[in-house]
Coordinates of C-alpha atoms and ligand atoms in Angstrom, one line a residue:
Chain Q
M6 CA 112.0 86.3 90.8
S7 CA 111.2 89.7 90.7
L8 CA 113.0 93.1 91.3
P9 CA 113.5 93.7 95.2
A10 CA 111.5 96.0 96.9
P11 CA 113.4 99.4 97.6
A12 CA 113.1 98.5 101.3
T13 CA 114.8 95.2 101.2
A14 CA 118.0 96.8 99.3
L15 CA 120.7 96.7 101.7
L16 CA 123.4 99.0 99.2
V17 CA 121.8 101.7 97.4
A18 CA 123.4 104.1 95.0
E19 CA 121.5 106.9 93.8
A20 CA 122.5 109.4 90.9
V21 CA 126.3 109.3 91.5
T22 CA 128.7 111.2 89.8
A23 CA 132.4 110.3 90.4
G24 CA 135.9 110.7 88.7
Y25 CA 139.4 111.1 88.9
D26 CA 139.2 114.9 87.9
P27 CA 136.5 117.0 89.6
D28 CA 135.7 118.9 86.3
L29 CA 135.6 115.4 84.4
P30 CA 133.2 112.9 86.1
I31 CA 133.6 109.6 84.7
V32 CA 130.3 108.5 86.4
R33 CA 127.8 110.9 85.6
G34 CA 124.8 110.0 87.5
A35 CA 124.6 106.3 87.8
S36 CA 122.3 104.4 90.3
L37 CA 122.2 100.6 91.5
R38 CA 120.5 98.9 94.8
V39 CA 121.2 95.4 95.6
A40 CA 119.2 93.3 98.4
P41 CA 120.5 90.7 100.5
G42 CA 121.2 87.1 99.0
E43 CA 121.1 88.7 95.6
I44 CA 124.0 89.3 92.8
L45 CA 123.9 92.2 90.8
A46 CA 125.8 92.3 87.4
V47 CA 127.4 95.6 86.2
L48 CA 128.1 95.5 82.7
G49 CA 128.9 97.6 80.0
P50 CA 131.8 98.6 77.3
N51 CA 135.3 99.3 78.0
G52 CA 135.9 102.5 79.7
A53 CA 131.9 103.0 80.6
G54 CA 133.1 103.3 84.1
K55 CA 132.5 100.5 86.1
S56 CA 135.4 100.2 87.8
T57 CA 135.5 103.7 88.9
F58 CA 131.7 103.5 90.1
I59 CA 132.3 100.3 92.5
K60 CA 135.7 102.4 93.2
A61 CA 133.7 105.2 94.2
L62 CA 131.2 103.0 96.4
A63 CA 134.2 101.6 98.0
G64 CA 135.3 105.3 99.0
I65 CA 138.3 105.3 96.8
V66 CA 137.5 107.6 94.3
P67 CA 135.7 110.9 95.2
I68 CA 132.0 111.3 94.8
G69 CA 130.9 114.4 93.5
S70 CA 127.1 114.4 93.9
G71 CA 124.8 111.8 94.6
H72 CA 124.4 109.5 97.7
V73 CA 125.4 106.1 98.7
L74 CA 123.4 104.3 101.6
L75 CA 124.4 101.3 103.3
G76 CA 121.5 100.1 105.4
D77 CA 120.1 103.2 106.9
H78 CA 123.4 104.4 107.0
D79 CA 124.4 107.5 104.6
I80 CA 128.0 106.3 103.7
T81 CA 128.5 108.8 100.8
H82 CA 131.5 110.5 102.7
V83 CA 132.6 107.8 105.1
A84 CA 136.1 107.0 104.8
P85 CA 137.0 103.7 102.9
H86 CA 138.9 102.2 105.6
L87 CA 135.6 102.5 107.8
R88 CA 133.4 100.6 105.2
P89 CA 134.6 97.0 105.6
R90 CA 133.8 97.4 109.6
M91 CA 130.4 98.5 108.2
G92 CA 130.0 95.4 106.3
L93 CA 130.8 96.9 102.9
A94 CA 133.8 94.7 101.4
F95 CA 135.4 95.6 98.0
V96 CA 137.9 93.0 95.7
P97 CA 139.6 95.6 93.3
Q98 CA 140.5 93.8 89.8
T99 CA 144.2 94.1 90.0
E100 CA 146.9 94.5 92.6
N101 CA 144.0 92.7 95.1
V102 CA 146.6 91.4 97.5
F103 CA 149.4 92.5 99.0
G104 CA 152.3 90.6 97.1
T105 CA 154.9 91.3 99.5
L106 CA 152.9 89.7 102.4
S107 CA 152.7 86.3 103.4
V108 CA 148.9 84.7 102.8
T109 CA 148.5 84.6 106.5
D110 CA 149.6 88.6 106.9
N111 CA 147.1 89.6 104.0
L112 CA 144.1 87.8 106.0
K113 CA 145.3 89.1 109.1
I114 CA 145.3 92.8 108.1
A115 CA 141.8 92.1 107.5
G116 CA 141.4 90.7 110.8
D117 CA 143.1 93.5 112.3
A118 CA 140.2 95.7 111.4
L119 CA 137.9 93.6 113.6
A120 CA 137.5 94.9 117.3
D121 CA 137.9 91.5 118.6
R122 CA 141.2 89.3 118.3
T123 CA 139.6 85.9 118.9
V124 CA 136.9 86.4 116.3
A125 CA 139.8 87.5 113.8
A126 CA 141.5 84.3 114.7
S127 CA 138.8 82.2 114.2
R128 CA 137.5 83.8 111.3
M129 CA 141.1 83.1 109.5
A130 CA 141.0 79.5 110.6
E131 CA 137.4 79.3 108.7
M132 CA 138.9 80.8 105.7
F133 CA 141.8 78.4 105.7
D134 CA 139.2 75.8 105.8
A135 CA 136.9 77.3 103.0
F136 CA 140.2 77.9 100.7
P137 CA 142.4 74.8 101.5
D138 CA 144.8 76.2 98.6
L139 CA 145.5 79.1 100.8
A140 CA 145.9 76.9 103.9
H141 CA 148.6 75.1 102.3
A142 CA 150.3 78.4 100.9
R143 CA 150.0 80.4 104.5
A144 CA 153.6 81.2 104.8
L145 CA 154.3 81.9 101.2
Q146 CA 154.4 85.6 100.0
A147 CA 151.4 86.6 98.4
G148 CA 153.3 87.8 94.9
R149 CA 153.9 84.0 94.5
L150 CA 150.7 82.6 94.3
S151 CA 149.0 81.8 91.2
G152 CA 146.5 84.0 89.8
G153 CA 143.7 81.8 90.8
Q154 CA 144.9 81.3 94.4
R155 CA 145.7 85.2 94.2
Q156 CA 142.0 85.7 93.5
M157 CA 140.7 83.4 96.1
L158 CA 143.1 85.3 98.8
A159 CA 141.4 88.6 97.7
V160 CA 138.0 87.2 98.3
A161 CA 139.0 85.5 101.5
R162 CA 140.4 88.9 102.6
A163 CA 136.9 90.7 101.8
L164 CA 135.0 88.0 103.5
I165 CA 137.1 88.0 107.0
G166 CA 134.8 91.2 108.1
R167 CA 131.6 88.8 107.1
P168 CA 130.5 91.7 104.8
R169 CA 126.7 92.3 104.2
V170 CA 127.7 93.4 100.9
L171 CA 130.6 92.2 98.9
M172 CA 131.5 93.9 95.5
L173 CA 134.1 92.5 93.1
D174 CA 135.7 94.4 90.1
E175 CA 136.4 91.3 87.3
P176 CA 137.1 88.7 89.6
S177 CA 137.6 86.5 86.4
A178 CA 140.0 88.6 84.6
G179 CA 142.8 86.4 83.6
L180 CA 141.8 82.9 85.0
S181 CA 141.3 80.3 83.1
P182 CA 137.7 78.8 82.3
K183 CA 137.8 76.5 85.0
L184 CA 139.2 78.7 87.4
V185 CA 136.2 81.5 86.6
S186 CA 133.7 78.7 87.3
E187 CA 135.3 77.7 90.5
V188 CA 135.2 81.5 91.7
F189 CA 131.7 82.0 90.2
R190 CA 130.9 78.7 92.5
R191 CA 132.2 80.5 95.6
L192 CA 130.4 83.5 94.5
D193 CA 127.1 81.3 94.5
R194 CA 127.8 79.9 97.7
I195 CA 128.4 83.4 99.3
R196 CA 125.1 84.7 98.1
E197 CA 123.4 81.8 99.7
S198 CA 124.6 82.7 102.8
G199 CA 122.5 86.1 102.4
V200 CA 125.4 88.5 101.2
A201 CA 124.8 91.1 98.5
I202 CA 127.3 90.8 95.5
V203 CA 127.9 93.5 93.4
L204 CA 129.8 91.8 90.2
V205 CA 131.4 93.9 87.8
E206 CA 132.3 91.7 84.7
Q207 CA 133.7 91.7 81.2
N208 CA 132.7 88.0 80.8
V209 CA 128.9 88.8 80.1
R210 CA 127.7 85.3 79.6
A211 CA 129.1 83.9 82.8
A212 CA 128.1 86.9 84.9
L213 CA 124.3 86.9 83.1
A214 CA 124.5 83.1 84.0
L215 CA 125.2 83.8 87.7
A216 CA 123.3 87.0 88.3
D217 CA 120.0 87.6 89.5
R218 CA 119.9 91.1 88.1
A219 CA 121.9 93.1 85.7
L220 CA 122.8 96.9 84.8
V221 CA 124.2 98.0 82.0
L222 CA 126.5 101.1 82.4
V223 CA 127.7 103.0 79.3
E224 CA 129.4 106.1 79.4
G225 CA 128.7 106.7 83.1
L226 CA 124.9 106.2 83.1
N227 CA 122.3 103.7 83.3
R228 CA 121.7 102.3 79.9
H229 CA 119.6 99.2 80.8
E230 CA 118.6 97.1 83.7
G231 CA 116.5 94.3 84.5
L232 CA 116.7 90.4 85.2
A233 CA 119.7 88.6 84.4
R234 CA 118.1 85.8 82.6
S235 CA 116.0 87.7 80.2
M236 CA 118.9 89.9 79.8
A237 CA 120.8 86.8 78.5
D238 CA 118.2 86.5 75.8
D239 CA 117.4 90.0 74.7
P240 CA 118.3 90.4 71.4
V241 CA 118.4 94.3 71.8
V242 CA 120.8 94.2 75.0
A243 CA 123.2 91.8 73.2
E244 CA 123.2 94.1 70.3
L245 CA 123.4 97.3 72.3
Y246 CA 126.2 95.7 74.6
L247 CA 128.1 93.5 72.1
G248 CA 127.4 96.2 69.2
I249 CA 129.4 98.8 71.0
H250 CA 132.1 95.9 71.8
R251 CA 132.2 95.2 68.0
R252 CA 132.6 98.7 67.0
A253 CA 135.4 99.3 69.7
A254 CA 137.3 96.2 68.3
E255 CA 137.0 97.4 65.0
A256 CA 138.4 100.8 65.8
L257 CA 141.5 99.0 67.0
V258 CA 142.2 97.6 63.9
Chain N
M23 CA 196.9 94.8 110.1
S24 CA 195.1 96.4 112.6
L25 CA 191.3 95.0 113.0
Q26 CA 190.3 98.1 115.1
F27 CA 188.5 99.6 112.1
L28 CA 185.8 97.0 112.7
V29 CA 185.1 98.4 116.3
D30 CA 184.9 101.9 114.7
G31 CA 182.8 100.7 111.7
T32 CA 180.3 98.6 114.0
V33 CA 179.6 101.8 116.2
A34 CA 179.4 104.0 112.9
G35 CA 177.0 101.4 111.6
A36 CA 174.8 101.5 114.6
T37 CA 174.2 104.8 114.3
I38 CA 173.7 105.1 110.4
G39 CA 171.4 101.9 111.2
L40 CA 169.5 103.7 113.6
G41 CA 168.9 106.4 111.0
A42 CA 168.6 104.6 108.0
I43 CA 165.5 102.8 109.5
G44 CA 163.6 106.0 109.4
V45 CA 164.8 107.3 106.1
T46 CA 163.4 103.9 104.4
L47 CA 160.0 104.0 106.4
T48 CA 159.5 107.7 105.4
Y49 CA 160.7 106.9 101.9
S50 CA 158.6 103.5 101.3
I51 CA 155.4 104.6 103.3
L52 CA 154.9 108.6 102.4
R53 CA 157.0 107.9 99.0
F54 CA 159.4 110.7 99.0
A55 CA 163.2 111.3 100.4
N56 CA 163.0 113.2 103.6
F57 CA 166.3 115.3 103.6
A58 CA 165.3 116.7 106.8
H59 CA 165.8 113.3 108.4
G60 CA 169.3 114.3 109.5
E61 CA 168.1 117.4 111.5
F62 CA 165.9 114.7 113.5
I63 CA 169.3 113.3 114.7
A64 CA 170.6 116.7 115.7
W65 CA 167.5 117.9 117.4
G66 CA 167.1 114.6 119.0
A67 CA 170.8 114.9 120.6
Y68 CA 170.2 118.6 121.4
A69 CA 166.6 117.7 123.1
T70 CA 168.7 115.0 125.3
L71 CA 171.0 117.6 126.4
A72 CA 168.5 119.7 127.4
A73 CA 166.1 117.5 128.8
S74 CA 169.1 116.0 131.2
A75 CA 170.1 119.7 132.0
A76 CA 166.5 120.3 133.4
M77 CA 166.2 117.3 134.8
G78 CA 169.5 117.8 136.5
L79 CA 168.5 120.8 137.9
L80 CA 165.0 119.5 139.3
V81 CA 167.3 116.7 141.2
G82 CA 169.5 119.4 142.5
H83 CA 172.8 117.9 143.0
A84 CA 175.2 115.8 140.7
T85 CA 174.3 112.5 139.7
P86 CA 177.1 109.9 139.6
P87 CA 178.1 108.0 136.1
L88 CA 176.3 104.7 135.9
G89 CA 179.2 101.9 136.3
P90 CA 181.9 102.3 134.0
F91 CA 179.9 104.4 131.4
S92 CA 180.3 108.2 131.2
F93 CA 176.7 108.8 131.7
T94 CA 173.8 108.9 134.2
W95 CA 170.7 107.4 134.4
L96 CA 169.5 111.1 134.0
T97 CA 170.9 111.0 130.5
L98 CA 169.3 107.7 129.9
C99 CA 165.9 109.0 130.7
A100 CA 166.4 112.4 129.3
A101 CA 167.0 109.9 126.1
V102 CA 163.7 108.3 126.4
I103 CA 162.0 112.0 126.7
A104 CA 163.6 113.3 123.7
M105 CA 162.8 110.3 121.4
G106 CA 159.1 111.2 122.3
F107 CA 160.1 114.9 121.6
T108 CA 161.6 114.4 118.4
G109 CA 158.9 112.1 117.2
G110 CA 156.7 114.9 118.0
L111 CA 158.8 117.2 115.8
A112 CA 158.8 114.9 112.8
L113 CA 154.9 114.6 113.2
G114 CA 154.7 118.5 113.6
L115 CA 156.9 119.0 110.3
D116 CA 154.6 116.5 108.5
W117 CA 151.6 118.3 109.7
L118 CA 152.8 121.6 108.8
L119 CA 154.6 121.2 105.7
F120 CA 153.9 117.8 104.0
R121 CA 150.9 117.1 104.6
R122 CA 149.6 119.7 102.5
L123 CA 152.0 118.7 99.5
R124 CA 151.0 115.1 100.1
D125 CA 147.4 116.1 99.7
K126 CA 148.2 117.5 96.3
G127 CA 150.4 114.8 95.4
E128 CA 153.4 116.6 94.8
S129 CA 156.4 114.4 95.9
I130 CA 159.1 116.0 94.2
I131 CA 158.2 119.5 95.7
A132 CA 157.8 117.6 99.2
I133 CA 161.3 116.4 98.6
M134 CA 162.6 120.3 97.7
A135 CA 160.5 121.2 100.8
S136 CA 162.8 118.7 103.2
F137 CA 165.5 120.4 101.9
G138 CA 164.1 123.9 103.2
A139 CA 162.9 122.2 106.1
S140 CA 166.6 120.8 106.8
M141 CA 168.2 124.4 106.4
A142 CA 165.8 125.7 108.8
L143 CA 165.9 123.3 111.3
R144 CA 169.6 123.4 111.6
S145 CA 169.7 127.1 111.5
L146 CA 167.2 127.3 114.4
L147 CA 169.6 124.8 116.5
E148 CA 172.5 127.4 115.6
A149 CA 170.6 130.1 116.9
L150 CA 169.8 128.2 119.7
F151 CA 172.7 126.5 120.6
T152 CA 175.6 128.5 118.5
A153 CA 177.3 126.3 116.2
Q154 CA 180.0 125.3 118.7
P155 CA 180.2 121.5 119.3
T156 CA 179.3 120.6 123.0
Y157 CA 179.5 117.6 125.0
F158 CA 177.4 115.1 127.0
T159 CA 180.4 114.6 129.1
R160 CA 184.1 115.4 128.8
A161 CA 185.3 112.4 130.9
L162 CA 188.0 110.6 129.1
Q163 CA 186.7 106.8 128.7
I164 CA 189.7 104.2 128.8
A165 CA 189.2 101.6 125.9
R166 CA 189.1 98.0 126.8
P167 CA 190.7 95.1 125.1
L168 CA 188.1 92.7 123.4
G169 CA 190.3 90.5 122.2
F170 CA 192.3 89.6 118.9
G171 CA 194.0 93.3 119.4
L172 CA 190.5 95.0 119.4
R173 CA 189.7 97.7 122.0
A174 CA 186.4 99.3 122.6
T175 CA 185.0 101.9 125.3
P176 CA 182.4 100.7 127.6
N177 CA 180.3 103.4 126.0
Q178 CA 180.8 102.1 122.6
M179 CA 180.0 98.5 123.6
V180 CA 176.7 99.2 125.8
L181 CA 175.4 102.0 123.0
V182 CA 175.9 99.4 120.3
V183 CA 173.9 97.0 122.5
L184 CA 171.1 99.6 123.2
A185 CA 171.1 100.1 119.3
G186 CA 170.9 96.8 118.4
L187 CA 167.8 96.0 121.2
L188 CA 166.1 99.0 119.5
M189 CA 166.4 97.8 116.1
I190 CA 165.5 94.2 116.6
G191 CA 162.4 96.0 118.7
V192 CA 161.3 97.9 115.4
H193 CA 162.0 94.6 113.6
L194 CA 159.5 93.0 115.7
F195 CA 157.0 95.4 115.9
M196 CA 157.0 95.5 111.9
T197 CA 156.7 91.8 111.6
R198 CA 154.5 91.1 114.9
T199 CA 152.1 93.5 115.4
A200 CA 148.9 94.8 113.9
T201 CA 150.2 98.3 113.3
G202 CA 153.6 97.0 111.7
R203 CA 151.3 95.0 109.2
G204 CA 149.4 97.8 108.4
M205 CA 152.6 99.9 107.9
R206 CA 153.9 97.2 105.3
A207 CA 150.8 97.1 103.8
V208 CA 150.6 100.8 103.3
S209 CA 154.3 100.9 101.9
E210 CA 153.2 98.3 99.2
N211 CA 149.8 99.7 98.2
P212 CA 148.2 102.6 99.8
T213 CA 144.6 102.5 98.0
L214 CA 144.6 98.3 98.7
A215 CA 145.2 99.1 102.5
R216 CA 142.6 101.5 102.8
V217 CA 140.1 98.9 100.9
A218 CA 141.4 96.4 103.7
G219 CA 140.3 98.6 106.5
I220 CA 143.9 100.3 107.1
D221 CA 143.8 103.8 108.7
V222 CA 146.7 105.4 106.4
T223 CA 146.5 108.6 108.4
R224 CA 147.4 106.9 111.4
V225 CA 149.8 104.6 109.7
I226 CA 151.7 107.8 108.7
R227 CA 151.7 109.5 112.1
I228 CA 153.1 106.2 113.5
T229 CA 156.1 106.0 110.7
W230 CA 156.7 109.9 111.6
M231 CA 157.0 108.9 115.3
I232 CA 159.2 105.9 114.9
G233 CA 161.5 107.7 112.4
G234 CA 161.9 110.8 114.5
A235 CA 162.6 108.7 117.8
L236 CA 165.0 106.4 116.0
A237 CA 166.8 109.4 114.7
C238 CA 167.2 110.8 118.1
A239 CA 168.3 107.6 119.4
S240 CA 171.2 107.8 116.6
G241 CA 171.8 111.2 117.9
V242 CA 172.3 110.4 121.3
V243 CA 174.9 107.6 120.2
V244 CA 176.8 110.3 118.3
G245 CA 176.4 112.7 121.1
L246 CA 177.9 110.3 123.6
L247 CA 180.7 109.0 121.5
V248 CA 181.7 112.1 119.6
Q249 CA 180.2 115.3 120.1
V250 CA 176.9 117.4 119.5
R251 CA 176.7 119.9 117.0
P252 CA 174.1 121.5 114.4
F253 CA 175.7 119.4 111.4
M254 CA 175.8 116.1 113.1
G255 CA 172.5 114.9 111.2
F256 CA 173.4 116.4 108.1
D257 CA 176.7 115.1 107.7
L258 CA 175.0 111.5 108.2
L259 CA 172.7 112.1 105.6
L260 CA 174.3 110.6 102.5
P261 CA 175.4 107.4 104.7
L262 CA 171.6 107.3 105.9
F263 CA 170.3 107.2 102.4
A264 CA 173.1 104.9 101.0
A265 CA 172.2 102.6 103.5
A266 CA 168.5 102.7 103.2
I267 CA 169.0 102.0 99.4
L268 CA 171.5 99.2 99.9
G269 CA 169.4 97.6 102.3
G270 CA 166.1 97.9 99.9
I271 CA 163.9 100.4 100.2
G272 CA 161.2 99.7 102.9
S273 CA 163.2 97.0 104.7
V274 CA 163.8 97.5 108.4
P275 CA 166.6 94.7 108.4
G276 CA 167.8 95.9 105.1
A277 CA 168.5 99.5 106.5
V278 CA 170.3 97.9 109.8
V279 CA 172.5 95.4 107.4
G280 CA 173.1 98.6 105.0
G281 CA 173.9 100.9 108.0
F282 CA 176.7 98.1 109.4
T283 CA 177.7 97.6 105.6
V284 CA 178.2 101.6 104.9
G285 CA 179.6 102.0 108.5
L286 CA 182.3 99.2 108.1
A287 CA 183.4 100.2 104.6
E288 CA 183.8 103.7 105.7
A289 CA 186.0 102.8 108.6
A290 CA 187.7 100.3 106.4
A291 CA 188.4 102.9 103.9
V292 CA 189.7 105.3 106.7
A293 CA 192.0 102.6 108.3
F294 CA 193.5 101.4 105.2
V295 CA 193.0 103.9 102.3
G296 CA 192.9 107.4 103.7
A297 CA 190.5 109.6 105.5
Q298 CA 189.5 111.6 102.4
W299 CA 187.9 108.4 100.8
R300 CA 185.6 108.1 103.6
G301 CA 182.5 109.1 101.8
A302 CA 183.8 107.6 98.3
V303 CA 183.8 104.4 99.6
A304 CA 179.9 104.4 100.9
F305 CA 179.0 105.1 97.5
A306 CA 181.4 102.7 96.1
V307 CA 179.8 99.9 97.9
L308 CA 176.3 101.4 97.4
I309 CA 177.0 101.1 93.3
A310 CA 178.4 97.5 93.7
V311 CA 175.6 96.0 95.3
L312 CA 173.0 97.7 93.3
L313 CA 174.7 96.5 90.1
V314 CA 174.3 93.1 91.5
K315 CA 170.6 93.3 92.9
P316 CA 169.2 96.3 92.0
A317 CA 166.3 96.5 94.4
G318 CA 169.1 96.5 97.5
L319 CA 170.0 93.7 99.7
F320 CA 166.6 93.0 101.0
G321 CA 164.4 94.7 98.2
R322 CA 161.2 93.8 97.3
R323 CA 160.3 92.8 93.7
A324 CA 164.0 91.7 92.7
Ligands
ATP420 N1 143.0 106.2 87.7 C1 142.7 107.2 86.7 N2 142.8 108.4 86.7 C2 142.4 109.0 85.5 N3 141.4 108.3 84.8 C3 141.3 107.0 85.0 C4 141.8 106.2 85.8 N4 141.2 105.0 85.7 C5 140.5 104.9 84.5 N5 140.4 106.3 84.4 C6 139.2 106.7 83.3 O1 137.9 106.6 83.2 C7 137.4 106.0 82.4 C8 136.4 104.7 82.7 O2 137.2 103.6 83.1 P1 137.0 102.7 84.2 O3 138.0 101.9 84.4 O4 136.1 103.0 85.2 O5 136.0 101.9 83.2 P2 135.5 100.4 82.6 O6 134.3 100.2 82.7 O7 135.8 99.8 84.3 O8 136.5 99.7 81.7 P3 136.9 98.3 81.6 O9 135.8 97.6 81.2 O10 138.0 98.4 80.5 O11 137.3 97.9 83.0 C9 138.2 105.5 81.2 O12 137.9 107.0 80.5 C10 139.5 105.8 82.1 O13 140.7 106.3 80.7
MG421 MG1 137.0 98.3 84.7

């Protein structure tokens, strides 16, 4: 497998700066591109700005400079609530379901963004078929779901709009190894349907095993990029990435 | 022992409940306590008076009261128009004042600003209509027996029923419609709401409209049953907040149950303890409930 030609990239971010305070950019010129049917893993040490980057792509952290393209559209400054309708879905890391609402209402909310009510209803039925656990819990408040079910609900919510690009922030966080592989199997199948996936992960090994390409972000900048397979075996990357980790861990002790 | 306090408490509860829905929705969706909410009640009552006077002039002759009630169909039409007006007033205040503070993320300043807005709106009413009380009608209504020694006027009965229908309507709106779902979603997590495709700006506008319209309805009930004066809403402010907190912030059924609880507790205090204890009792009930259920009766994340 080779790097996708630029023409096939569906989501393109170029030299993006973003942060919570205009004077203090966290993402300092990061770039990524991802093609249909491809999984891009975004890796990097704690505090590298991975979450901030992906939130900027979702439109909920302001972008200072650079631009974001979805297909032919420049979406750099498009309001976040319009992005799911354009085919860009985002699953945040924490608080990614509405805990006080029922499972059904969580999915209906995503369906409400679609123009057609009957389409929304049939998509919801599809989700309940694809995630039987959710179907059994449909009347339950989402806050009462288990961690794994909650993650499934968050993914299902994002899929209701049939996104062309799906972005996820650490979907494996807090899940047991068994559930992690279940979530990743789902992502694999979603990729097979032609969706472009941006996967921010701490679980480097699992992410590299699943992804096609990977991007290592350090201090808000692209540090390393390449095929996931070769990165998994690359001692330099492992040292770069894990070394930073080891030092951070030592600093804590 | 007379149970008449039940009737008075139910009527008061209906007015408090209508107002508390707006308080609880703005509190949970906009994340600040709007102390100008009482003024929406007073402005709604005056707007209804003004609209029915204007419509009376247009009709050109006196309209007879509706059935056993002391108001005319003009009053009802005027109330509907005034509900739209008061919703617009709330929206205008947000546009002029709260929107800017919200963009800066200064919730405590928004609360202080709402105090200022409350005073300004009230003074404006006094300037326009004087501080003297006024009335929708001076016709006296005979209270009719309801059984168990209870008595209520036809006005009281129909207004409690209308208020109840409005509350049920809002509840259905919040639970059954896309916009209502969006409002509940924004009240829990505005950022996730945006990610999920909800237009938060639109939700905020609708919240103000609903809060303003219901405050107006509350003002009309008070106006028809008691009197209309510039302080009528401000005087309800503490019961409104007590009811909203008692019911659990963000919950429409909670605001309604909280409203009736506070209304009945106040009426019982007046009947059995003494009128001077009215305000204190609302707070005693509030504290008692919060000790047992800190998130309120219908509160989330208890
Ligand atoms: N809401 C926020 N407001 C202000 N600063 C924030 C906020 N969220 C994160 N930051 C800061 O931005 C920097 C990057 O954080 P970010 O969450 O993007 O990193 P990350 O790469 O996702 O880290 P992790 O692997 O721990 O998830 C950190 O220094 C963090 O303190
Ligand atoms: Mg992160």
